[in-house]
Short mmCIF file of C-alpha atoms and ligand atoms in Angstrom, two decimals:
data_model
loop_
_atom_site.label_atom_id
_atom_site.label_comp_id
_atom_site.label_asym_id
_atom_site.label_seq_id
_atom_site.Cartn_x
_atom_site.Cartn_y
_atom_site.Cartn_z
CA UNK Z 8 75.09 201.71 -57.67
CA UNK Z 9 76.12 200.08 -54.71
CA UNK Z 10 79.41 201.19 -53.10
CA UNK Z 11 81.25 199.50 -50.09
CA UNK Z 12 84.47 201.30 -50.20
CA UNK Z 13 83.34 204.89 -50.92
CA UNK Z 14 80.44 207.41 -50.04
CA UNK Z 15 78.80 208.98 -53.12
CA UNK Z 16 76.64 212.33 -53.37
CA UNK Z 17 75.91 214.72 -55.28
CA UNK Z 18 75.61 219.14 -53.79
CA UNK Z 19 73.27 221.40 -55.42
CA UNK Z 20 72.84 218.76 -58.05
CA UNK Z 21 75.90 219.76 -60.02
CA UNK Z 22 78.99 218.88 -58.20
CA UNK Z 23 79.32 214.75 -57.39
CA UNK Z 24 81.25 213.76 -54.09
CA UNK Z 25 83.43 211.04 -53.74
CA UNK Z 26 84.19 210.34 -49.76
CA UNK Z 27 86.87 207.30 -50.02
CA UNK Z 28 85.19 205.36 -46.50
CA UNK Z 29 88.38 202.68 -45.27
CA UNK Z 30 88.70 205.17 -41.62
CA UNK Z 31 90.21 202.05 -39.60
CA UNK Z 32 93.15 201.62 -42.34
CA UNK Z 33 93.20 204.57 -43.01
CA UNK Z 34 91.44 204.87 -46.33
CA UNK Z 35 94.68 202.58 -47.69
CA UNK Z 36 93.79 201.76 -51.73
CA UNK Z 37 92.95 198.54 -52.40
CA UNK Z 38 91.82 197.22 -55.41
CA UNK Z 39 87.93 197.18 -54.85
CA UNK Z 40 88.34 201.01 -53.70
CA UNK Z 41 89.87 201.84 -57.08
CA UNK Z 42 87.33 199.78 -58.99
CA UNK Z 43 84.73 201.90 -57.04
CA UNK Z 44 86.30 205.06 -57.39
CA UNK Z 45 86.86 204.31 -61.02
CA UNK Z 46 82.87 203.73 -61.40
CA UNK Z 47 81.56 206.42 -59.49
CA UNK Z 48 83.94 208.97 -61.44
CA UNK Z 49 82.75 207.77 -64.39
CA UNK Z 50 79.06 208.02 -63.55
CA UNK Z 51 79.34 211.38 -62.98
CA UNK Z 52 81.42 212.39 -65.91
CA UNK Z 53 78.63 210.57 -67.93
CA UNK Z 54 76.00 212.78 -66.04
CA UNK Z 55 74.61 215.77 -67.81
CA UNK Z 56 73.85 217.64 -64.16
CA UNK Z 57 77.31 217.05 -62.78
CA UNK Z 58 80.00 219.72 -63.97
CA UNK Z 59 82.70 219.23 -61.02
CA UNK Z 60 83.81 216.65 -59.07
CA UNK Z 61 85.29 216.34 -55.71
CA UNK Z 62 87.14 213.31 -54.24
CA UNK Z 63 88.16 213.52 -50.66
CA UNK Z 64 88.91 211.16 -47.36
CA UNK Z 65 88.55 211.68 -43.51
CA UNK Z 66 90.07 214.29 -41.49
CA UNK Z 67 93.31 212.02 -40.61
CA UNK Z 68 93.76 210.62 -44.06
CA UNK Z 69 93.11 211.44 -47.61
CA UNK Z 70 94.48 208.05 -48.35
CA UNK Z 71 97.46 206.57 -46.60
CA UNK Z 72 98.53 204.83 -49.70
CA UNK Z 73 97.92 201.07 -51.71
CA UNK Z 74 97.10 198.64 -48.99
CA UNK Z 75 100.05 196.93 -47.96
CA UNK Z 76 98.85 194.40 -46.66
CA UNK Z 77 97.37 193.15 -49.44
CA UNK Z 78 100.27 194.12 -51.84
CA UNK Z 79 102.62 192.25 -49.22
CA UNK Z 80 101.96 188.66 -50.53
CA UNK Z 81 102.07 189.79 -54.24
CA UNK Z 82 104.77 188.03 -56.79
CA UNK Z 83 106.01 189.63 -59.72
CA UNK Z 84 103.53 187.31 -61.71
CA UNK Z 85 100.54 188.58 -60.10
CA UNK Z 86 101.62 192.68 -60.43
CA UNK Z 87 102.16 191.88 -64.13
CA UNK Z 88 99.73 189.69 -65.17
CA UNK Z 89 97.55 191.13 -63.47
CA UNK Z 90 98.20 194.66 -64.55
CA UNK Z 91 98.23 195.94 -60.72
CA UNK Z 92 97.73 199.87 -60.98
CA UNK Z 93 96.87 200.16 -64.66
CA UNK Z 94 94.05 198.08 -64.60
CA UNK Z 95 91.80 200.31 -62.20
CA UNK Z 96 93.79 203.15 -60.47
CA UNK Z 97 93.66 205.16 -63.78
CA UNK Z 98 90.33 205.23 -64.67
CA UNK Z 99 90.29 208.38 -63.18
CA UNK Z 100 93.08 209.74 -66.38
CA UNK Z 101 89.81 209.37 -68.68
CA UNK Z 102 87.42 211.67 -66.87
CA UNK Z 103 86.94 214.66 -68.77
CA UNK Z 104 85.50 217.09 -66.05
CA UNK Z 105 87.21 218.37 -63.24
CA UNK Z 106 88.39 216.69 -60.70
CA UNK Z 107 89.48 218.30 -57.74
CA UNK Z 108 91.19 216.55 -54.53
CA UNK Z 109 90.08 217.58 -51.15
CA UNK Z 110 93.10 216.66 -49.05
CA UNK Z 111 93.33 216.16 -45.00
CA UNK Z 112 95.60 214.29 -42.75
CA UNK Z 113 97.67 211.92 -44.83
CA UNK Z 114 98.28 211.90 -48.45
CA UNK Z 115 101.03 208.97 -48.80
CA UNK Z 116 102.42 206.94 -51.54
CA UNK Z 117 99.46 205.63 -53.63
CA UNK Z 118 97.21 208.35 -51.92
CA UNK Z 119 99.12 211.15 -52.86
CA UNK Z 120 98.97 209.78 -56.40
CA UNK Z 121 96.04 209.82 -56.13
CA UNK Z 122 95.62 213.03 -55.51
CA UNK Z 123 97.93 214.21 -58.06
CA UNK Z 124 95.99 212.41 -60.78
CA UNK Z 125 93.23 214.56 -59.91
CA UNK Z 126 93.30 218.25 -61.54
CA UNK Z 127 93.97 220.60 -58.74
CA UNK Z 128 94.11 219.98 -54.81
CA UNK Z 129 92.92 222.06 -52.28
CA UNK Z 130 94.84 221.14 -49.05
CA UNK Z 131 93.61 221.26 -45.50
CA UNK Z 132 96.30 222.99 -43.04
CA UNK Z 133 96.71 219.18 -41.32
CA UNK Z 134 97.51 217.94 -44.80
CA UNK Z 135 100.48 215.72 -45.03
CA UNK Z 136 101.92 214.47 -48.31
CA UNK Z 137 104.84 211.86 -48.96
CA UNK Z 138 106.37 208.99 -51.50
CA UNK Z 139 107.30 206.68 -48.48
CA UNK Z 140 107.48 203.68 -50.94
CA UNK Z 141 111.56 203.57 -50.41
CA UNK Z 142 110.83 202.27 -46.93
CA UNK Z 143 108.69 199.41 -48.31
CA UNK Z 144 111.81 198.59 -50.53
CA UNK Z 145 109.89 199.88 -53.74
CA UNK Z 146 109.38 203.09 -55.62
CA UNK Z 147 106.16 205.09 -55.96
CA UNK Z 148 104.33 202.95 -58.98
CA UNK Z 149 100.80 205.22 -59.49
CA UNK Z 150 103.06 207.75 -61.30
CA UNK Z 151 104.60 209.43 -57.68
CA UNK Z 152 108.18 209.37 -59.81
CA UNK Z 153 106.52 211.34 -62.80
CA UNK Z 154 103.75 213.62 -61.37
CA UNK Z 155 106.22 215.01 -58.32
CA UNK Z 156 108.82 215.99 -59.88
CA UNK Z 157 106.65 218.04 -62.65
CA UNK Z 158 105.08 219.80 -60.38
CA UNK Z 159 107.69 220.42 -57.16
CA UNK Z 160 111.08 220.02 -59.40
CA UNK Z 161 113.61 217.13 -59.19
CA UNK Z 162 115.26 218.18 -56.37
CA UNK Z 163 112.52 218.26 -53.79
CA UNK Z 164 110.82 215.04 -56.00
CA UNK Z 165 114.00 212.88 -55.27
CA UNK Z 166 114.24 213.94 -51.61
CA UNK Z 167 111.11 212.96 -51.31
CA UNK Z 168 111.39 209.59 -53.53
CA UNK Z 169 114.75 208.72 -51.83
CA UNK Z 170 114.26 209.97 -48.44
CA UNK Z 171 110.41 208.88 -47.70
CA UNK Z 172 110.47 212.80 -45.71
CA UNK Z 173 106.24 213.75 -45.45
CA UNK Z 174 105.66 217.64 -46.78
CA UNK Z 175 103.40 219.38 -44.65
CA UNK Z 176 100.69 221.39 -46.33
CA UNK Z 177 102.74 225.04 -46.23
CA UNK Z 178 106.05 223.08 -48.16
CA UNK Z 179 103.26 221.29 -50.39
CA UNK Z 180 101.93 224.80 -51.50
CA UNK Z 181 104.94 226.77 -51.62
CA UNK Z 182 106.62 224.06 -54.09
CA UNK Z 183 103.16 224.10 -56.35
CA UNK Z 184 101.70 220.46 -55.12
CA UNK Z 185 98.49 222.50 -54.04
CA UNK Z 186 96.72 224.96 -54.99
CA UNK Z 187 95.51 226.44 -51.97
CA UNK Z 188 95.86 225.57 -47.91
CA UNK Z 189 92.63 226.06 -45.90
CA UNK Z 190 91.62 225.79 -42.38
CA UNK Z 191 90.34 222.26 -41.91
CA UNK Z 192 87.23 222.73 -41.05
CA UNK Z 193 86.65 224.91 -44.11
CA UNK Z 194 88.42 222.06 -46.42
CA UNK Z 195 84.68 221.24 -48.02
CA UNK Z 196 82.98 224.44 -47.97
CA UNK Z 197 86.10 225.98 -49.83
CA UNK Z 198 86.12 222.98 -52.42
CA UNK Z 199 82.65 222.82 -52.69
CA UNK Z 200 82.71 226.47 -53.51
CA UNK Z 201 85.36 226.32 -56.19
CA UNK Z 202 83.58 223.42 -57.74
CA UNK Z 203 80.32 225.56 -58.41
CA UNK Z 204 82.28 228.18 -59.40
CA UNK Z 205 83.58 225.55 -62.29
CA UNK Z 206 80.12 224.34 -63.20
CA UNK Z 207 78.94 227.70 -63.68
CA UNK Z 208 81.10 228.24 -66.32
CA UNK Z 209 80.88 227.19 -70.19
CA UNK Z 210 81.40 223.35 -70.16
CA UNK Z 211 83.17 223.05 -73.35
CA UNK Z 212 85.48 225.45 -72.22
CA UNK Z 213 86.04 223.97 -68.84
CA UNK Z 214 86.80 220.66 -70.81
CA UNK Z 215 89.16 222.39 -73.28
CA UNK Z 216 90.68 224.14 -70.67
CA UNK Z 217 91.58 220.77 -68.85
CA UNK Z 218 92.45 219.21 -72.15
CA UNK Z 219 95.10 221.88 -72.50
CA UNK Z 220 96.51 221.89 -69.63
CA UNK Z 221 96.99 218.62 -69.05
CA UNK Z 222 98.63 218.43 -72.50
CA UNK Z 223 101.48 220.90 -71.04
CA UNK Z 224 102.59 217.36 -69.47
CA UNK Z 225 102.33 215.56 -72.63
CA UNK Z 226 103.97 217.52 -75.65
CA UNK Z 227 107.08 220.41 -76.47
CA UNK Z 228 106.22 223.93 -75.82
CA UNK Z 229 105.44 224.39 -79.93
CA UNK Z 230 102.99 221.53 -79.85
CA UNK Z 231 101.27 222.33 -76.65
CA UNK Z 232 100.47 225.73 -77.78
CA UNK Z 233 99.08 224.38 -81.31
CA UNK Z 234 96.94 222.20 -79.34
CA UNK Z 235 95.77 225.10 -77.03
CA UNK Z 236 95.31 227.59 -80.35
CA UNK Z 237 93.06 225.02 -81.86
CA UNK Z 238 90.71 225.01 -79.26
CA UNK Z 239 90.73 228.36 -78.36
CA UNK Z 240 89.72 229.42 -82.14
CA UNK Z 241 87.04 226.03 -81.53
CA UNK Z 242 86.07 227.80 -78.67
CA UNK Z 243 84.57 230.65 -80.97
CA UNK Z 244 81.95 228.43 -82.85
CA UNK Z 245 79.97 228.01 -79.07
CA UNK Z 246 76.89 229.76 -77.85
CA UNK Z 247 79.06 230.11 -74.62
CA UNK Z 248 81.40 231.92 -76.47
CA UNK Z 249 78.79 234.46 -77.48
CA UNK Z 250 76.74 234.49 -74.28
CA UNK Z 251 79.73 234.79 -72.50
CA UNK Z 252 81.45 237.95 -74.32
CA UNK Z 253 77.61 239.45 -74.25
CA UNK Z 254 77.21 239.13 -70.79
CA UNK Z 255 80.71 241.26 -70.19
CA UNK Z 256 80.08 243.73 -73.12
CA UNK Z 257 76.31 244.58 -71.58
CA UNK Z 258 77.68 244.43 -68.30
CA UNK Z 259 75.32 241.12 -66.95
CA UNK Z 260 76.19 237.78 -65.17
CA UNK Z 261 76.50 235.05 -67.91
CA UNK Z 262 74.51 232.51 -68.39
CA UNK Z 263 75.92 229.08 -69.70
CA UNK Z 264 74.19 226.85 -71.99
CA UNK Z 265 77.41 224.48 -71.90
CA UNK Z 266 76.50 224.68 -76.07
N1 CAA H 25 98.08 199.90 -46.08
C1 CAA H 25 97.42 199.13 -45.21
N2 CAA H 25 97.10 199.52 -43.96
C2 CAA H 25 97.48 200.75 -43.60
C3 CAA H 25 98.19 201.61 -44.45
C4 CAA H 25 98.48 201.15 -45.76
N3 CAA H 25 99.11 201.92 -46.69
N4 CAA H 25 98.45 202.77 -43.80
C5 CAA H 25 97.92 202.64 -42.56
N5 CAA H 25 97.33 201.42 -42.44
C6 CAA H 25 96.65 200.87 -41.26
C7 CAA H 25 97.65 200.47 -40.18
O1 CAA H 25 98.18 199.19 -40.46
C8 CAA H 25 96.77 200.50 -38.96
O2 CAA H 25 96.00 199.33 -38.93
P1 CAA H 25 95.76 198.56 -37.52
O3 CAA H 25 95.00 199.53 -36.68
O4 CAA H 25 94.96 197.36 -37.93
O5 CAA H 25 97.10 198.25 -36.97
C9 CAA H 25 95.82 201.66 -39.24
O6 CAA H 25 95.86 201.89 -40.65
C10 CAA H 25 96.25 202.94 -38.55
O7 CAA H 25 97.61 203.19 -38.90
P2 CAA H 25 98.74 203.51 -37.82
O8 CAA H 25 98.45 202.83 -36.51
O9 CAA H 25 100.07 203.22 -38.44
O10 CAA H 25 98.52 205.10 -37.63
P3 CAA H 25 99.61 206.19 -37.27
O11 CAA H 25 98.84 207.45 -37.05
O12 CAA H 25 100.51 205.70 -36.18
O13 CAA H 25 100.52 206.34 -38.58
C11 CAA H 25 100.89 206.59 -40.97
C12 CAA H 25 99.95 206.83 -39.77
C13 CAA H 25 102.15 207.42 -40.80
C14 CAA H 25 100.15 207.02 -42.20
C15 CAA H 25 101.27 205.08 -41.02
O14 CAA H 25 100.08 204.32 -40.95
C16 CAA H 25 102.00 204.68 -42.26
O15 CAA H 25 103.19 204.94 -42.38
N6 CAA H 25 101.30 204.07 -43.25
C17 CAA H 25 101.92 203.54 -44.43
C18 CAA H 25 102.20 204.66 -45.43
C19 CAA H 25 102.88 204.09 -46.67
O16 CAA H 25 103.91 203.49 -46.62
N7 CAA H 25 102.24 204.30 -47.86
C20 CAA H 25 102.74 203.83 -49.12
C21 CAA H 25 102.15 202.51 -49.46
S1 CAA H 25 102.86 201.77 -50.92
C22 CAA H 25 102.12 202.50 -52.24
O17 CAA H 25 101.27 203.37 -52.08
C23 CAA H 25 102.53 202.03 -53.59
C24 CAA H 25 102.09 202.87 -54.73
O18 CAA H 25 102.75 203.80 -55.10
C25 CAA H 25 100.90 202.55 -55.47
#
């Protein structure tokens, strides 16, 4: 596949790389990025030899957010005919492997939407995030208003919303945005290391575990723990499940199958 927009590679064969490549505009999402992105994610989901995957930007900018230059021009006709967002930016909502976000410099608007979508980030100590859309006289529209508040809170999510204020990386992982703060120029070795860490591990468990969690966002408490029951008893039909209780009982590293 031929990318303009983005870099695509693959470490020790298992974990796939998405480098989003727009430096001079600061890697602001257009719609042929998204389109990319979109395809390259799903390549690698669709790969047997990928287990993890890691999207990331420069060191000034993750993504800076949707390009507003192009968006500047736009009527309400074209957003809604034309299903801006939808369309592409959330091809990345069907990937059933892990994502994880590798996040330097700025994270803004569409970017750090972005990087929310994805299913943890890992944040470098320059990391800047922000929903600066109210200066643009709009609101966040890749789900900022929905994914922010569940995981900082309302308050801090409506600051944010209403007063376009960036986070720096320490406020982003105190309030739960991130996972984990790094030094910057450890940002990929420290991703890339929790990635193979992931692919290590069971597959269908890394997949249920995702499915589960992500269904926390979607359903009551009752519900969410049904669906998590179900696949934990699921869980017990895999060789994984075996190899991986073996392994502990007989006091040896596992190893996965993903069967
Ligand atoms: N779209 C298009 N171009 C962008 C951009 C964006 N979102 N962000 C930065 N750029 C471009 C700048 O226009 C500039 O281009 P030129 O060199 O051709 O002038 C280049 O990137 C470098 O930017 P700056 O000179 O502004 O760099 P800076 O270091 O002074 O400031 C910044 C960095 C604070 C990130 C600033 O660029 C900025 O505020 N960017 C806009 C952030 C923003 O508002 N994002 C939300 C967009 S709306 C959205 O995302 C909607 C949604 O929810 C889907």
């Amino acid at each position: 596949m031929n990318f303009e927009l983005i870099d695509v590679r693959t470490e020790a064969g298992k974990v796939g790389i998405v480098t989003l490549n727009r430096p001079k505009q600061l890697n602001a999402l257009n719609d042929q990025l998204m389109s990319e992105l979109g395809e390259a994610l799903k390549a690698f989901d669709a790969d047997p030899a990928i287990g993890c995957m890691i999207i990331t930007g420069s060191e000034k900018a993750f993504a800076a957010g949707a390009d507003i230059g192009v968006m500047a021009s736009y009527s309400f006709a074209d957003v809604y005919k034309g299903d801006y967002i939808t369309r592409n930016w959330e091809q990345i909502r069907t990937i059933r492997k892990p994502v994880i976000a590798a996040v330097s410099g700025f994270a803004l608007g569409g970017g750090c939407e972005l990087a929310m979508m994805c299913d943890f980030i890992i944040a470098a100590d320059n990391a800047r995030f922000g929903q600066p859309e109210i200066k643009l006289g709009i609101i966040p529209g890749a789900g900022g208003t929905q994914r922010l508040p569940r995981a900082v809170g309302k308050s801090k999510a409506m600051d944010m919303a209403l007063t376009g204020r960036m986070m720096d990386a320490t406020e982003a992982e105190r309030s739960g945005l991130v996972s984990r703060i790094v030094a910057l120029d450890k940002l990929m070795e420290e991703s890339l290391g929790a990635a193979l860490m992931v692919c290590d591990y069971g597959q269908l468990a890394v997949i249920a575990a995702k499915e589960s969690v992500n269904r926390a966002f979607e359903s009551g408490l009752s519900d969410g723990v049904m669906f998590e029951r179900r696949l934990f008893h699921a869980l017990f039909s895999t060789q994984d499940q075996k190899e991986g209780m073996d392994a502990f009982v007989n006091k040896r590293k596992a190893v996965f199958t993903h069967s």
